[in-house]
Amino acid sequence: MLSDERPTTIHTEEALAPKAPWSFFGAALPGGFSRWGWGLMLGWMLVLLGPALGWAGHLRRSAGWSALPNHWGDSLSARDIWELVVNGGLQHRLTNSPTVHLFGLGIVIVLWCGWRLQADRVGLQARLGSWLLGALDTVLIGFLPLGLVAWMADFLLGKAWGSGLEALGWLAFFGRPLVWMALVAALNLQWWLCRLGRAAKPSRGYRAHLADSFLGLWSHPIQWGLVSVGGAALRSLLPFLLLLLAWRMGGGTTFRVWLFLLLQLLVTTVNGWLMGWLLRTTALFWRHDALVRSEMVTLKESIREAEAV
């Protein structure tokens, strides 16, 4: 005898209830100082400190000594730096120095360790194919919608810039660069979701994989948007505050210069840890979201079978 009971909704099951990204911030806190977490932070150190060390090395090689510590914060203007880079031959020397190699190596370490960190967090194998094909998926489903949102936001801020109001002018001054940094962060989020979906070997076809990856981001536009904007702002604010502090302190002694370098190392490490935290949060969200979507598909099939009977 057939049962008259229809399948119940998964929303009544706490473990299978859909959850927004912010629900996983707490669970993603541990793991920042794992093997891949340390690799991620080391990569950021190479990316950000490589150019700084290259600049210092150039000053020492070209002049034998540097008066920069005595005048840090009061003598070099933006125009002076531009003249040094463009007309002083510095551009050619920097682009052909080991600094570029350190920067490139740091980028590779950041990208690969971030992928390993995510995959290990959810029990997947970090294959290079998933990493690359996930980037291709991001181009297909991420560039147009996210780029359109960023362009609209930049357009509105541009209008605010030309309004003549000082408050709106400052908003546009800080907001327009932040919009494009947030775009890069959002594209990264889309890429992370796509490559995790690839690594899980989707069984429902390529179109379903793209749809799931797209909806994983766009089903929670406010939370992911705040994560993108807030994360970009925080990772930019810390180095800016450090630079402002160093500018105010001046560099009259070697101790102050080394103190600035050590503080920069600390800020870079913190930024690397923040990036790892977001990587783990995204991985945990993806795992739960994939489980919920799988159960929804199973539930719909059960309903169709019950109605057919």
PDB file of N, CA and C in Angstrom, residues 1 7 33 39 63 87 112 128 163 167 177 192 198 208 212 219 230 243 248 252 293:
ATOM      1  N   MET A   1       0.852  -1.185   0.000  1.00  0.00           N
ATOM      2  CA  MET A   1       0.000   0.000   0.000  1.00  0.00           C
ATOM      3  C   MET A   1       0.895   1.246   0.000  1.00  0.00           C
ATOM      4  N   PRO A   7       6.984  14.027   0.437  1.00  0.00           N
ATOM      5  CA  PRO A   7       8.293  14.388   0.983  1.00  0.00           C
ATOM      6  C   PRO A   7       8.253  15.772   1.615  1.00  0.00           C
ATOM      7  N   PHE A  33      46.966  29.053  10.446  1.00  0.00           N
ATOM      8  CA  PHE A  33      48.393  28.805  10.640  1.00  0.00           C
ATOM      9  C   PHE A  33      48.755  27.369  10.294  1.00  0.00           C
ATOM     10  N   GLY A  39      52.074  29.335   3.949  1.00  0.00           N
ATOM     11  CA  GLY A  39      52.515  29.572   2.576  1.00  0.00           C
ATOM     12  C   GLY A  39      51.835  30.775   1.957  1.00  0.00           C
ATOM     13  N   ALA A  63      73.877  54.740  -5.559  1.00  0.00           N
ATOM     14  CA  ALA A  63      74.463  55.888  -4.871  1.00  0.00           C
ATOM     15  C   ALA A  63      75.468  55.485  -3.802  1.00  0.00           C
ATOM     16  N   ASN A  87      62.115  59.239 -15.974  1.00  0.00           N
ATOM     17  CA  ASN A  87      63.221  59.940 -16.628  1.00  0.00           C
ATOM     18  C   ASN A  87      64.597  59.595 -16.063  1.00  0.00           C
ATOM     19  N   TRP A 112      48.522  29.377  -5.515  1.00  0.00           N
ATOM     20  CA  TRP A 112      48.510  27.929  -5.327  1.00  0.00           C
ATOM     21  C   TRP A 112      48.219  27.543  -3.883  1.00  0.00           C
ATOM     22  N   LEU A 128      45.350  21.010 -10.741  1.00  0.00           N
ATOM     23  CA  LEU A 128      45.646  22.186 -11.558  1.00  0.00           C
ATOM     24  C   LEU A 128      44.553  22.415 -12.595  1.00  0.00           C
ATOM     25  N   SER A 163      29.396  66.764  -8.786  1.00  0.00           N
ATOM     26  CA  SER A 163      28.255  67.483  -8.220  1.00  0.00           C
ATOM     27  C   SER A 163      28.653  68.803  -7.568  1.00  0.00           C
ATOM     28  N   ALA A 167      31.409  66.722   0.354  1.00  0.00           N
ATOM     29  CA  ALA A 167      31.234  65.390   0.947  1.00  0.00           C
ATOM     30  C   ALA A 167      31.132  64.320  -0.131  1.00  0.00           C
ATOM     31  N   PRO A 177      38.239  54.043  -6.492  1.00  0.00           N
ATOM     32  CA  PRO A 177      39.238  52.960  -6.455  1.00  0.00           C
ATOM     33  C   PRO A 177      38.737  51.723  -5.715  1.00  0.00           C
ATOM     34  N   TRP A 192      36.663  31.142  -6.922  1.00  0.00           N
ATOM     35  CA  TRP A 192      36.776  30.132  -5.874  1.00  0.00           C
ATOM     36  C   TRP A 192      35.592  29.164  -5.899  1.00  0.00           C
ATOM     37  N   ARG A 198      34.338  22.540  -9.837  1.00  0.00           N
ATOM     38  CA  ARG A 198      35.089  21.699 -10.777  1.00  0.00           C
ATOM     39  C   ARG A 198      35.781  20.549 -10.058  1.00  0.00           C
ATOM     40  N   ALA A 208      24.628  22.850 -15.377  1.00  0.00           N
ATOM     41  CA  ALA A 208      24.211  22.864 -13.967  1.00  0.00           C
ATOM     42  C   ALA A 208      25.341  23.366 -13.076  1.00  0.00           C
ATOM     43  N   ASP A 212      24.972  26.559 -10.699  1.00  0.00           N
ATOM     44  CA  ASP A 212      25.202  26.467  -9.249  1.00  0.00           C
ATOM     45  C   ASP A 212      26.269  27.457  -8.804  1.00  0.00           C
ATOM     46  N   SER A 219      22.932  34.480  -5.170  1.00  0.00           N
ATOM     47  CA  SER A 219      21.823  34.235  -4.244  1.00  0.00           C
ATOM     48  C   SER A 219      21.976  35.049  -2.966  1.00  0.00           C
ATOM     49  N   GLY A 230      34.110  45.292   1.930  1.00  0.00           N
ATOM     50  CA  GLY A 230      34.746  45.397   3.241  1.00  0.00           C
ATOM     51  C   GLY A 230      36.120  44.766   3.274  1.00  0.00           C
ATOM     52  N   LEU A 243      51.624  53.371   6.258  1.00  0.00           N
ATOM     53  CA  LEU A 243      52.370  54.356   5.487  1.00  0.00           C
ATOM     54  C   LEU A 243      52.195  55.752   6.080  1.00  0.00           C
ATOM     55  N   ARG A 248      54.465  60.284   9.137  1.00  0.00           N
ATOM     56  CA  ARG A 248      54.438  61.227  10.258  1.00  0.00           C
ATOM     57  C   ARG A 248      55.664  61.078  11.156  1.00  0.00           C
ATOM     58  N   GLY A 252      64.488  59.554  10.403  1.00  0.00           N
ATOM     59  CA  GLY A 252      65.773  60.161  10.730  1.00  0.00           C
ATOM     60  C   GLY A 252      66.817  59.183  11.222  1.00  0.00           C
ATOM     61  N   ARG A 293      21.860  21.983  -2.409  1.00  0.00           N
ATOM     62  CA  ARG A 293      21.376  21.855  -3.785  1.00  0.00           C
ATOM     63  C   ARG A 293      21.204  20.394  -4.167  1.00  0.00           C
TER      64      ARG A 293
END
